[in-house]
PDB file of C-alpha atoms and ligand atoms in Angstrom:
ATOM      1  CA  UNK A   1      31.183 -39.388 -20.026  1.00 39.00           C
ATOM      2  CA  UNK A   2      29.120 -36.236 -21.568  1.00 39.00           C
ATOM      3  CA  UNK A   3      28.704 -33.641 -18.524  1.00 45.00           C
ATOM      4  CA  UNK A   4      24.948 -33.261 -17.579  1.00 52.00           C
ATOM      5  CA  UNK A   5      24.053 -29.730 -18.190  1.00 49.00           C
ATOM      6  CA  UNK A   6      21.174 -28.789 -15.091  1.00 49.00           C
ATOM      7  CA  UNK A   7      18.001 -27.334 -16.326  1.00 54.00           C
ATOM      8  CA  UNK A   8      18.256 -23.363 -16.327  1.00 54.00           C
ATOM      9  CA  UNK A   9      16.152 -22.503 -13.203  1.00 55.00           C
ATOM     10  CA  UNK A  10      12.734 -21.555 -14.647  1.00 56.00           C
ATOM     11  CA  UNK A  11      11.490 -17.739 -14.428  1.00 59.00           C
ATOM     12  CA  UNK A  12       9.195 -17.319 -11.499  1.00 81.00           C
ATOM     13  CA  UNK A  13       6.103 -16.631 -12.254  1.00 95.00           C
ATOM     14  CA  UNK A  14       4.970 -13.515 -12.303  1.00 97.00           C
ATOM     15  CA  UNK A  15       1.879 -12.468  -9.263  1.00 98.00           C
ATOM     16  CA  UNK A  16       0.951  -9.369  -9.330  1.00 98.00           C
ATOM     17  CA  UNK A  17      -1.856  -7.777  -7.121  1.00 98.00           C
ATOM     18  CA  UNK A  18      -4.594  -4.919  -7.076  1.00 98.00           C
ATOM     19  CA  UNK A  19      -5.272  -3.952  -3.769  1.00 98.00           C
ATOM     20  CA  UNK A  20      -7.994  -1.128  -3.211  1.00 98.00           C
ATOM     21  CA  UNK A  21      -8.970   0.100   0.160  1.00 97.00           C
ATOM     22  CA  UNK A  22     -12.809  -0.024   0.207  1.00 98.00           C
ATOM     23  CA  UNK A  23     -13.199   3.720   1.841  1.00 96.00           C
ATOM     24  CA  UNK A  24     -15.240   5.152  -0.740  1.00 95.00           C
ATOM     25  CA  UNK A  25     -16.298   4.027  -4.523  1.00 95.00           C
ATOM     26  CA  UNK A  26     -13.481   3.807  -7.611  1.00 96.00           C
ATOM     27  CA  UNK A  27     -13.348   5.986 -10.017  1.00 94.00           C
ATOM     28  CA  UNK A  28     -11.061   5.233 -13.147  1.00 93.00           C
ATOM     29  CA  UNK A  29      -7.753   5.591 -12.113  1.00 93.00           C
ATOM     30  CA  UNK A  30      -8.045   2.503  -9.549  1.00 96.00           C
ATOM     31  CA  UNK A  31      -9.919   0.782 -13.122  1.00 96.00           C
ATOM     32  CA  UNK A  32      -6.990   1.827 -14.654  1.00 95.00           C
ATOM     33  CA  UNK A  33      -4.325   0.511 -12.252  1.00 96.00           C
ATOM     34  CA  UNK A  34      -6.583  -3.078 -12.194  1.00 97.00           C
ATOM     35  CA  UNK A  35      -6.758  -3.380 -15.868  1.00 96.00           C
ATOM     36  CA  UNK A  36      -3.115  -2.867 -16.287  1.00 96.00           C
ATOM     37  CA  UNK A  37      -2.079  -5.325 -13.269  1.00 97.00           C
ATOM     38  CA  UNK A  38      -4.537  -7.585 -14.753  1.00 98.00           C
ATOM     39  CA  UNK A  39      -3.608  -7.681 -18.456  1.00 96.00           C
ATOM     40  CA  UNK A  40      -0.005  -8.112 -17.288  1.00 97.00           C
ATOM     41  CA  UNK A  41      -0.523 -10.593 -15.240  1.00 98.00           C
ATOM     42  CA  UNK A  42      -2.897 -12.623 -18.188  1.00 97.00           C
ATOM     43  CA  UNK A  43      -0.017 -11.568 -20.993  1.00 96.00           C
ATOM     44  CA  UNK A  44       2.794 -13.526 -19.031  1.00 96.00           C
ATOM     45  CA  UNK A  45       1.008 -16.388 -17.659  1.00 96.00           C
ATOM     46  CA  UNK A  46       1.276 -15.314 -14.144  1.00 97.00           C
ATOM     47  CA  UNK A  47      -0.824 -14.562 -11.345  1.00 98.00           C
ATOM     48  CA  UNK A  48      -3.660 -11.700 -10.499  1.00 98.00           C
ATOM     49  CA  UNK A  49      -4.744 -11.319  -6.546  1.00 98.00           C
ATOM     50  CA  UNK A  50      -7.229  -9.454  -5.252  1.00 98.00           C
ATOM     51  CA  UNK A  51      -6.796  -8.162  -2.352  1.00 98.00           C
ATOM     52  CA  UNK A  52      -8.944  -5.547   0.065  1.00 98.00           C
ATOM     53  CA  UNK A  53      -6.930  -3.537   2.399  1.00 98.00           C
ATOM     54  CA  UNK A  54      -9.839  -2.866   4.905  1.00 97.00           C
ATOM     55  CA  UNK A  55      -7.753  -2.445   7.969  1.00 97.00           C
ATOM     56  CA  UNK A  56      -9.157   1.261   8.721  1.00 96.00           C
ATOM     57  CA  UNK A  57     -12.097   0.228  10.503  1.00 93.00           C
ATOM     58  CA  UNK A  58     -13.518   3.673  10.789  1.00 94.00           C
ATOM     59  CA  UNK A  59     -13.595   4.235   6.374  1.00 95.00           C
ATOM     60  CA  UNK A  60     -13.865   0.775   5.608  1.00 97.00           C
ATOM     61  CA  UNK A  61     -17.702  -0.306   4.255  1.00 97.00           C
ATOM     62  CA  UNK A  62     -18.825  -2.983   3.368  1.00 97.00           C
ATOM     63  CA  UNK A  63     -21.075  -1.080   0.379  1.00 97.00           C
ATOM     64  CA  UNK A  64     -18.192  -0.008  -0.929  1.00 98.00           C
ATOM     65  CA  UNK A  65     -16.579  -3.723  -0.526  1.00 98.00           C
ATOM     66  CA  UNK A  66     -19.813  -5.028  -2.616  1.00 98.00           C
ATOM     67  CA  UNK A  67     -19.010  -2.118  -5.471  1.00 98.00           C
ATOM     68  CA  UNK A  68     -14.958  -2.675  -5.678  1.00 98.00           C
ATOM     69  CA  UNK A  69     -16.664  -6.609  -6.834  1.00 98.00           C
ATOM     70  CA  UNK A  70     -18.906  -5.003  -9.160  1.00 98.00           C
ATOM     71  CA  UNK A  71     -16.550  -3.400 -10.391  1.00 98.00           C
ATOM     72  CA  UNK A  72     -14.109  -5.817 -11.201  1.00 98.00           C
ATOM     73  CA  UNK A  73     -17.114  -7.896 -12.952  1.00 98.00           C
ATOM     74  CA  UNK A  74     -17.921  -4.439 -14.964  1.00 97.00           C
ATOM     75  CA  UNK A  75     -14.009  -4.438 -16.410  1.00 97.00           C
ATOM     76  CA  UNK A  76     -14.419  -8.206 -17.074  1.00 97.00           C
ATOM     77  CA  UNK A  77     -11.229  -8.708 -15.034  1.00 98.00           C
ATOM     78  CA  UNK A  78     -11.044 -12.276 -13.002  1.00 98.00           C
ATOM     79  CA  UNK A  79      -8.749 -13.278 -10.291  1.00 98.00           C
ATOM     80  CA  UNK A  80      -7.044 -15.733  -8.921  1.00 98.00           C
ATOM     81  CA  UNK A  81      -7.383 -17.602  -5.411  1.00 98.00           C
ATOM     82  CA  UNK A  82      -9.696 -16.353  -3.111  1.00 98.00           C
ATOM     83  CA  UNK A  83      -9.985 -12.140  -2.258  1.00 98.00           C
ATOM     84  CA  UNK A  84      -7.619 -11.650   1.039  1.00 98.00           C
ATOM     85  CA  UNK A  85      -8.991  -9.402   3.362  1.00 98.00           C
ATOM     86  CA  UNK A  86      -6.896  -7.275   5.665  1.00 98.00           C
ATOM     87  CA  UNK A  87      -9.163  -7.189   8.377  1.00 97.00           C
ATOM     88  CA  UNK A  88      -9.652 -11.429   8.909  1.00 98.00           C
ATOM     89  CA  UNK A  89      -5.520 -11.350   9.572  1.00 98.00           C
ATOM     90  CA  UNK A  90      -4.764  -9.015  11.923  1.00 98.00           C
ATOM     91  CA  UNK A  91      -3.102 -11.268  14.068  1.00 98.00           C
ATOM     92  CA  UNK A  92      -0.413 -11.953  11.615  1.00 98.00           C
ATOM     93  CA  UNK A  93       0.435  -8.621  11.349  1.00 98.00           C
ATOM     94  CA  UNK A  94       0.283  -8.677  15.216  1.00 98.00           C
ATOM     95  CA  UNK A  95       3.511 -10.929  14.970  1.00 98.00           C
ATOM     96  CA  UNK A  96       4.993  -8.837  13.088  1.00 98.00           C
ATOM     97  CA  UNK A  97       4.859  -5.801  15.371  1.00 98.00           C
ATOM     98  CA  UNK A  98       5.793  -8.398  18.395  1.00 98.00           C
ATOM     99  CA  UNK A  99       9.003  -9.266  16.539  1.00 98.00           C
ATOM    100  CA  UNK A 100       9.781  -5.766  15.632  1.00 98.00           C
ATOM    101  CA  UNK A 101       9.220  -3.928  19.394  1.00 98.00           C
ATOM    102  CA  UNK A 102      11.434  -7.050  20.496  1.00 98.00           C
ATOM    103  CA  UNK A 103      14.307  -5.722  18.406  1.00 98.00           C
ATOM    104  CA  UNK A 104      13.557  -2.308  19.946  1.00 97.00           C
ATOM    105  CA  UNK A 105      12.167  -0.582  16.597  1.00 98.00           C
ATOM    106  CA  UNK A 106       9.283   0.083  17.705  1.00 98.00           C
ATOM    107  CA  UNK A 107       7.560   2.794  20.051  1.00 98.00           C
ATOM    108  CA  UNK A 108       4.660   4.017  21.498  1.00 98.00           C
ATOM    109  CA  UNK A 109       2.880   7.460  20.383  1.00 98.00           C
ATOM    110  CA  UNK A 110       0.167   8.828  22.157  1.00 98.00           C
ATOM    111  CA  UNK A 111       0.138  12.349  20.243  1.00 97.00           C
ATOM    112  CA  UNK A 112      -2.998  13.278  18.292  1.00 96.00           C
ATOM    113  CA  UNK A 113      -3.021  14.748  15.526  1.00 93.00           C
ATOM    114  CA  UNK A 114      -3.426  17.921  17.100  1.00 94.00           C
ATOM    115  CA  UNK A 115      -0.312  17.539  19.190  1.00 94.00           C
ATOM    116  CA  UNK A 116       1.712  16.968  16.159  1.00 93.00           C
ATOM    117  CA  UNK A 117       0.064  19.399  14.100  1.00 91.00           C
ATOM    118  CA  UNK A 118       0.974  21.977  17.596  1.00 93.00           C
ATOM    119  CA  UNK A 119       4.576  20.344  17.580  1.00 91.00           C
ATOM    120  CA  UNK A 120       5.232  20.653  14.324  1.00 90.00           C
ATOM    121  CA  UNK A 121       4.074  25.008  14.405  1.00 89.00           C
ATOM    122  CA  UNK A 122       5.913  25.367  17.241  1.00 89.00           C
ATOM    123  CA  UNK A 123       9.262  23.970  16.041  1.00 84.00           C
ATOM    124  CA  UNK A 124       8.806  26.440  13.240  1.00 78.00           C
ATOM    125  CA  UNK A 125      11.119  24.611  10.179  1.00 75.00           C
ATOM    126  CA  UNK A 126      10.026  21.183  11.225  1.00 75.00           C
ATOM    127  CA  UNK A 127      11.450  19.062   7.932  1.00 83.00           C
ATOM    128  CA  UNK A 128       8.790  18.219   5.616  1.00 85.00           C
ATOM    129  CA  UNK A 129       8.855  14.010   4.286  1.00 85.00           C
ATOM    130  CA  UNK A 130       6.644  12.982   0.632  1.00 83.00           C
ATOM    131  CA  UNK A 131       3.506  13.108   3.412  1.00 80.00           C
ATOM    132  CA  UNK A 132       3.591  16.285   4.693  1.00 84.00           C
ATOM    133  CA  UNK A 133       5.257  17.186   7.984  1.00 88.00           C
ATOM    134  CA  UNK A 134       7.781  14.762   9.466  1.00 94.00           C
ATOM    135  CA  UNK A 135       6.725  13.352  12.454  1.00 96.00           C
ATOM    136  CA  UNK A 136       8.687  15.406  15.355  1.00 94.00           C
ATOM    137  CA  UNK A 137       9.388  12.407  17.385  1.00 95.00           C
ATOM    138  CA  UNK A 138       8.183  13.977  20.716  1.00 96.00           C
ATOM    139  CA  UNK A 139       6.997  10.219  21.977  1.00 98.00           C
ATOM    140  CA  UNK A 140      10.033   8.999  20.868  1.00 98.00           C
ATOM    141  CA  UNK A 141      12.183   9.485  23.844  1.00 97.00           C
ATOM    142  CA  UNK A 142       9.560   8.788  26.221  1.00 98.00           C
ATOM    143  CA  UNK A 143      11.058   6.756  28.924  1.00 96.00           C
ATOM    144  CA  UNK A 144       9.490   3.201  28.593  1.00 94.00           C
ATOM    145  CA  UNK A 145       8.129   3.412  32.012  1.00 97.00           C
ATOM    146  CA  UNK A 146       6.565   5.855  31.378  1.00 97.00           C
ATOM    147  CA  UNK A 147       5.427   4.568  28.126  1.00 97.00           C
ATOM    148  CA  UNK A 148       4.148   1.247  29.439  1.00 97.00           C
ATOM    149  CA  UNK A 149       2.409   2.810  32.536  1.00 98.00           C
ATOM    150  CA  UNK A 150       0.483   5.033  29.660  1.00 98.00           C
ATOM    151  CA  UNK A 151      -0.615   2.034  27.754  1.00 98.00           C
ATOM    152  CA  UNK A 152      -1.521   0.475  30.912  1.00 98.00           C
ATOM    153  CA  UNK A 153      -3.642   3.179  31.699  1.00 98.00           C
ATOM    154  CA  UNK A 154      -5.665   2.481  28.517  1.00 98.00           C
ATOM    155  CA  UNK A 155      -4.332   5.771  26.675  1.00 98.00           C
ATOM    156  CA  UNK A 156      -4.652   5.388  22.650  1.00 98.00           C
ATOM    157  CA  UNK A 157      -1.646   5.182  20.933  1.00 98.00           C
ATOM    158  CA  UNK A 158      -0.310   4.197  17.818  1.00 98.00           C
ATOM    159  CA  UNK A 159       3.317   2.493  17.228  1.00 98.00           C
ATOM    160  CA  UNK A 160       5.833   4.089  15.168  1.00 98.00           C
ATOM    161  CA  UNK A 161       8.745   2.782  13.717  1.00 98.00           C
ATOM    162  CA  UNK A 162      12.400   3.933  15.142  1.00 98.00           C
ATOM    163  CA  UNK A 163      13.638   4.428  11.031  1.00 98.00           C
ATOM    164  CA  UNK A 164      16.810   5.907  11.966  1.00 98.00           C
ATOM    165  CA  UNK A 165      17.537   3.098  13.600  1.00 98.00           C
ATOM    166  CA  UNK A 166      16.053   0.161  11.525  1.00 98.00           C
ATOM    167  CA  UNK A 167      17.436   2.442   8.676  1.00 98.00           C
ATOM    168  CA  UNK A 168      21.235   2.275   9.668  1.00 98.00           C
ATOM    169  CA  UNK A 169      20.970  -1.560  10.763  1.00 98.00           C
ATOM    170  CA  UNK A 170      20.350  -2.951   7.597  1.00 98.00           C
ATOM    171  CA  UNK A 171      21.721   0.154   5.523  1.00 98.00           C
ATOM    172  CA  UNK A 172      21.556   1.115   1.873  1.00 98.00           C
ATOM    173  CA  UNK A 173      17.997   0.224   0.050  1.00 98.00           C
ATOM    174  CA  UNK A 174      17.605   0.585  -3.552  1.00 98.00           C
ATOM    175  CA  UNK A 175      14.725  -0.909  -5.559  1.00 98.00           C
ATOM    176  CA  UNK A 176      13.707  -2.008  -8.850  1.00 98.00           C
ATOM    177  CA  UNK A 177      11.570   0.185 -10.922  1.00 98.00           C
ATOM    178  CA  UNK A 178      11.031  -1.463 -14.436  1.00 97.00           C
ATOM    179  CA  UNK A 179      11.991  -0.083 -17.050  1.00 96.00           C
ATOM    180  CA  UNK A 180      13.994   2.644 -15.218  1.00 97.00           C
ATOM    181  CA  UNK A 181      16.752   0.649 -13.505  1.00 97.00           C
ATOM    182  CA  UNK A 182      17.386   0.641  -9.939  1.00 98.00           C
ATOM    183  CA  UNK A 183      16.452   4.371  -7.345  1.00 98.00           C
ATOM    184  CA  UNK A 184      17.845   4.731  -4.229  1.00 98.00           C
ATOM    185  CA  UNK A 185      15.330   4.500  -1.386  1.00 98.00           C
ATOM    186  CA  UNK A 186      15.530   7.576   1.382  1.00 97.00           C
ATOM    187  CA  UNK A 187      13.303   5.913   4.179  1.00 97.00           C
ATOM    188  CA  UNK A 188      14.815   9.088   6.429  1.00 97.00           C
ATOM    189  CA  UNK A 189      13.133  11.338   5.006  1.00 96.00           C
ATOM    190  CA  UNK A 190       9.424   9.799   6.272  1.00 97.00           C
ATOM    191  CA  UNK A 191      10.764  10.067   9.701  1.00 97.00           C
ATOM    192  CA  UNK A 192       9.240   7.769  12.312  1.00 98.00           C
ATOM    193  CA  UNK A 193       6.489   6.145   9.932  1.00 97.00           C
ATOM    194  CA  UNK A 194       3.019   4.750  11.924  1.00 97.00           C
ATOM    195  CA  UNK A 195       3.344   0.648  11.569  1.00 98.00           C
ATOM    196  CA  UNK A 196       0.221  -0.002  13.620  1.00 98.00           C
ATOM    197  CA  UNK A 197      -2.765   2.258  14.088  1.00 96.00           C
ATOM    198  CA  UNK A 198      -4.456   3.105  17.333  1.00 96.00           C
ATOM    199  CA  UNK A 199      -7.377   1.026  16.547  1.00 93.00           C
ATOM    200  CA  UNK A 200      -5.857  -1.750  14.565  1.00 95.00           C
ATOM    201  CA  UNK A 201      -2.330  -4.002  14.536  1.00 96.00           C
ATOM    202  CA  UNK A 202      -1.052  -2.779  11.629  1.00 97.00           C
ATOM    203  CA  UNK A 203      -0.972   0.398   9.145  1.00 97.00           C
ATOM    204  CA  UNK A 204      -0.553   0.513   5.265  1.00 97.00           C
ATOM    205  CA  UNK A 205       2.922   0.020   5.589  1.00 98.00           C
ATOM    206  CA  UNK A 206       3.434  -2.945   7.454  1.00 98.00           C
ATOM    207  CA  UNK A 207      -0.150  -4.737   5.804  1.00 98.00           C
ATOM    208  CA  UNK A 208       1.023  -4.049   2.336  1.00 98.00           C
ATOM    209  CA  UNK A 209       4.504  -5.800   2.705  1.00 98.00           C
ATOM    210  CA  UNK A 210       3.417  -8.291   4.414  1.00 98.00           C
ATOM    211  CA  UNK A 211       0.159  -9.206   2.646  1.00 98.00           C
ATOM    212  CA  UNK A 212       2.483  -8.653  -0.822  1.00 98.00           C
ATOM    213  CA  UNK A 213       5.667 -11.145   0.623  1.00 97.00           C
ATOM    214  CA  UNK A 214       3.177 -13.466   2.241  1.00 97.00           C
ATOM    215  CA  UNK A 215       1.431 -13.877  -1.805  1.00 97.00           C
ATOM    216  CA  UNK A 216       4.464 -13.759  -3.272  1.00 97.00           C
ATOM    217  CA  UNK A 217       4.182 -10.767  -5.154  1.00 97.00           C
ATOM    218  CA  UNK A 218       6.899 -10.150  -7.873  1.00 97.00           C
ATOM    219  CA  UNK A 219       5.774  -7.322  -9.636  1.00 98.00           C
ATOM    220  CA  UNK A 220       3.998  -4.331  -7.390  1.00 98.00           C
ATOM    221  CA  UNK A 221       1.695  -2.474  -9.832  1.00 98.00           C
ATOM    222  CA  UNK A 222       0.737   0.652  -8.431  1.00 97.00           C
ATOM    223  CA  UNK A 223       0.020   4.753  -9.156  1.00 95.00           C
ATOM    224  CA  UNK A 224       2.686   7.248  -8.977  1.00 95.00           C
ATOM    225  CA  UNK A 225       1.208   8.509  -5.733  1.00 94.00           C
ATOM    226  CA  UNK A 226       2.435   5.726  -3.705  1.00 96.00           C
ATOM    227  CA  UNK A 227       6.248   5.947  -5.181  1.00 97.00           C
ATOM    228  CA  UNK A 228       7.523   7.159  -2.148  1.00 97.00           C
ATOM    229  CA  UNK A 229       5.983   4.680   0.452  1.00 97.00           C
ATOM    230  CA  UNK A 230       8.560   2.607  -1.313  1.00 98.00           C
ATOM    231  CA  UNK A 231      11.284   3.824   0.489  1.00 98.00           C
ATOM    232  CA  UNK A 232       9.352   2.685   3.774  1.00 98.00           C
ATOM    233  CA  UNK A 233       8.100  -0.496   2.280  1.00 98.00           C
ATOM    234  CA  UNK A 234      12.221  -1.581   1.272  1.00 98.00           C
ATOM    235  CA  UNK A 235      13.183  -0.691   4.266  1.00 98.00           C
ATOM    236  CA  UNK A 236      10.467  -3.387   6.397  1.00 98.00           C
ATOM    237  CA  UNK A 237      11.206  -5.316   3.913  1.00 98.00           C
ATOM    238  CA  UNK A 238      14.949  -6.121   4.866  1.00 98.00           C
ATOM    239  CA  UNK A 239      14.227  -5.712   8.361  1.00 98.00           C
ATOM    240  CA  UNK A 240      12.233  -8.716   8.036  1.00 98.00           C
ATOM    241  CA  UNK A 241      13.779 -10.753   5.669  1.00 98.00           C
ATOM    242  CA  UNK A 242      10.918 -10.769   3.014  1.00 98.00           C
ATOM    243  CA  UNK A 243      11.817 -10.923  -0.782  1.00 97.00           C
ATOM    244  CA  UNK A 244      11.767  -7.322  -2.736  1.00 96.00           C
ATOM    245  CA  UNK A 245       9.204  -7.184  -5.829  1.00 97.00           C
ATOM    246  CA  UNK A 246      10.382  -5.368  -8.908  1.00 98.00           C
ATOM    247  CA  UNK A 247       7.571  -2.235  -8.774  1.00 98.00           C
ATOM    248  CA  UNK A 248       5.776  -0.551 -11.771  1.00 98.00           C
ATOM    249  CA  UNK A 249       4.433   2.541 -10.507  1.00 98.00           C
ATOM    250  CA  UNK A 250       2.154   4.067 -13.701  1.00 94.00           C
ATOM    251  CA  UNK A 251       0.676   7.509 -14.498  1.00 90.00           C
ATOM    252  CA  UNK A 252      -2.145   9.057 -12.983  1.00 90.00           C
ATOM    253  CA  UNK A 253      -5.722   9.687 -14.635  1.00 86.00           C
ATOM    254  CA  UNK A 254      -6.469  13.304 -14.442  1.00 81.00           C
ATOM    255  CA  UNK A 255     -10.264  14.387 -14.934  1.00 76.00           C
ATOM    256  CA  UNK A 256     -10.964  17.051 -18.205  1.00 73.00           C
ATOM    257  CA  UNK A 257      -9.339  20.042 -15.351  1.00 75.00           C
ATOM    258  CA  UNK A 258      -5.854  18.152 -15.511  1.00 76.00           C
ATOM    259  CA  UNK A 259      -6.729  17.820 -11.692  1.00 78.00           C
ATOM    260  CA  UNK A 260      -6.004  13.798 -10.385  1.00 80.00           C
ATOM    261  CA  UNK A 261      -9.104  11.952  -9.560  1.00 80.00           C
ATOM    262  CA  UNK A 262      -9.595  11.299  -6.134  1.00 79.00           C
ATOM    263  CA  UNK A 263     -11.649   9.293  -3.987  1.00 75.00           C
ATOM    264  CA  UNK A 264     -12.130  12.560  -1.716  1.00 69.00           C
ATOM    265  CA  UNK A 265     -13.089  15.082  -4.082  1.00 68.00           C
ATOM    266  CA  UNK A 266     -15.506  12.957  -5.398  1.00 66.00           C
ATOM    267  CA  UNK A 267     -14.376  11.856  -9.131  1.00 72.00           C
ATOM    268  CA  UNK A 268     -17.084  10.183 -11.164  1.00 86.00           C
ATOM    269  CA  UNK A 269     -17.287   6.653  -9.558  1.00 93.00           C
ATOM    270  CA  UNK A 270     -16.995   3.691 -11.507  1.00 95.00           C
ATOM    271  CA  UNK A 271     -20.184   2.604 -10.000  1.00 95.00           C
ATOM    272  CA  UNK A 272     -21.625   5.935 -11.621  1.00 94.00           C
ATOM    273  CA  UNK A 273     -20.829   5.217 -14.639  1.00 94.00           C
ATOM    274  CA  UNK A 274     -21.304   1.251 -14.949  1.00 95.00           C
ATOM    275  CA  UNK A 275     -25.301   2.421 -13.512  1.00 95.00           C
ATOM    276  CA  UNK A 276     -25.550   4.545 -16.365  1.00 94.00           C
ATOM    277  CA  UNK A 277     -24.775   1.891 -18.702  1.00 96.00           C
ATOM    278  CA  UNK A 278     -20.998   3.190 -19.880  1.00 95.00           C
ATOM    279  CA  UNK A 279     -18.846   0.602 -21.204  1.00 95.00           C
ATOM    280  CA  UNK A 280     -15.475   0.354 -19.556  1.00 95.00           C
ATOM    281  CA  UNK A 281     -13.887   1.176 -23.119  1.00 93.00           C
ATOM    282  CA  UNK A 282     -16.251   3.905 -23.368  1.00 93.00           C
ATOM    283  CA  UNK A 283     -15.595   5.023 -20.157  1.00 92.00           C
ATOM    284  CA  UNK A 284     -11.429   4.773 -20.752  1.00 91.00           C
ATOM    285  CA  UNK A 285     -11.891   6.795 -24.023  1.00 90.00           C
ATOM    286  CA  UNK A 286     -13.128   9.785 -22.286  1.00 85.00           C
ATOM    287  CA  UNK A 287     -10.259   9.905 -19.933  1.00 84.00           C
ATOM    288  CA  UNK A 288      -7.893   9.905 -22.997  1.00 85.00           C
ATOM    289  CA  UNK A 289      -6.820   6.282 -22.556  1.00 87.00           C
ATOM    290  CA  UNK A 290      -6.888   3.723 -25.184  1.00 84.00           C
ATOM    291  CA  UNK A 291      -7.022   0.362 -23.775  1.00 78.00           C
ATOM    292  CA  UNK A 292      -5.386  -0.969 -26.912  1.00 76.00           C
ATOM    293  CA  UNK A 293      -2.594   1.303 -26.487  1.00 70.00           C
ATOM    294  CA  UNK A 294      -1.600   0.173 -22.463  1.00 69.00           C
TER     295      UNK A 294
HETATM  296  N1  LIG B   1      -4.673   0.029  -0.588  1.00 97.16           N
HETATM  297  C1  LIG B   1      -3.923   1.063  -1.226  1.00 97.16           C
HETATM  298  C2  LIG B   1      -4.862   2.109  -1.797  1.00 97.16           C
HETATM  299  O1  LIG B   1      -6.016   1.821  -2.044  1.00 97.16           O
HETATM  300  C3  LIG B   1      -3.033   0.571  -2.347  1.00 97.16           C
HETATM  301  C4  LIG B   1      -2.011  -0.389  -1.896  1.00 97.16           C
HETATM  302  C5  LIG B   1      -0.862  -0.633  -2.857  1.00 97.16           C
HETATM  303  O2  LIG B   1      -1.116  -0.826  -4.063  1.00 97.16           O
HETATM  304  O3  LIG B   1       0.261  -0.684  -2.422  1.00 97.16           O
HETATM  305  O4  LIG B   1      -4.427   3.214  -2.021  1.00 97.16           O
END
């Protein structure tokens, strides 16, 4: 009798994501970021979300919402499924922190950013992590009496992550970066990362992998700025037991200066230039990028 030889297991299909914040119009490094998630996604017959990470309540508008669509109709690029929006699942993410403060990861901080910024003087080499200071973990050995009678009190507070801790129980993280190979993840050196804000169940952090394993991301297209969020992103990862995308973090559109465009200091928006009747190609040819060439 001839053997039966099983069907090699097909690839997975790629699904790949942009996922802009709406706190302020896009310039053309977010373009640039969507256009390459997209094309990839279109080239190997896989999957583009949209999805809009709205979860800061206080930065979040809904103009700026409207122009992220816009803008995607502007670059011609389509997506699949319906948009997600951060801010209609906060529950979910809810869950998440439940599960996590059960296992003890989690804790309390009711420091303001003055307090840390105070801390952080006082302690005089305080370590520094990829985001500026390391948190000095003053709320971290805060009795939980103490703690809970706080919270009861209705004191604002924020919940950070114990990454020491979560960091040694499920120990080494690496990642995939394509075309580069594995890199070693150091979630240490972000020290005791925020995973829910004071006005909202969740940060970046914890929406991000969550949103991305709930979707089934494989690939995480991204800029270079958020490389080392990676580190913290592996690390919830494994703690929860959600599946690791291969990442693609890309370059960085500088303006004519060499300076990186930026939402803050007010790069040309993409809404500027679609109003004043720019083509995208037009548009990528003045920032030096050939769309041809991606
Ligand atoms: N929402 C993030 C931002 O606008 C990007 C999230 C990500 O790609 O991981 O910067």
């Amino acid at each position: 009798m001839q053997a039966v030889t099983p069907n090699p297991p097909l690839p997975a299909q790629l699904v790949t994501r942009f996922a802009p914040s709406p706190t302020g119009y896009l310039h053309l490094g977010h373009a640039f970021a969507a256009w390459r998630a997209w094309r990839r996604a279109r080239a190997d017959g896989g999957r583009f979300l949209l999805r809009i990470e709205n979860i800061d309540a206080t930065r979040a508008r809904p103009e700026y919402e409207a122009a992220i669509l816009e803008d995607m109709r502007w670059l011609g690029l389509d997506w699949d499924g319906p948009v997600r929006r951060q801010q209609a699942h906060l529950a979910d993410y809810a869950l998440v922190l439940e599960d996590l403060r059960a296992r003890e990861l989690l804790y309390p901080c009711f420091c303001t950013r003055a307090d840390i910024a105070r801390e952080v003087a006082a302690s005089g080499q305080a370590p520094h992590g990829p985001d500026g200071p390391v948190y000095p973990g003053t709320c971290a050995t805060l009795s939980p009496r103490i703690a809970a009678a706080r919270i009861e009190a209705g004191q604002a507070h924020c919940w950070r992550l114990r990454t020491a801790r979560a960091a040694a129980l499920v120990g080494p993280l690496d990642y995939e970066e394509e075309g580069q190979g594995r890199v070693t993840c150091d979630p240490g050196a972000h020290g005791d990362v925020v995973l829910a804000r004071k006005d909202c169940p969740g940060s970046y952090h914890l929406c991000v992998c969550h949103d991305d394993a709930l979707q089934g991301v494989t690939l995480v297209m991204r800029g270079e700025e958020l490389r080392p969020a990676t580190d913290i992103h592996r690390l919830i990862q494994s703690l929860m037991g959600w599946p690791q995308p291969v990442y693609a973090h890309h370059r960085l559109l500088t303006d004519e200066r060499g300076q990186k465009l930026s939402k803050r200091d007010g790069a040309l928006s993409l809404k500027t230039l679609r109003e004043a009747g720019i083509t995208p190609a037009e548009a990528f040819r003045r920032a030096g990028v050939d769309l041809a060439q991606l």
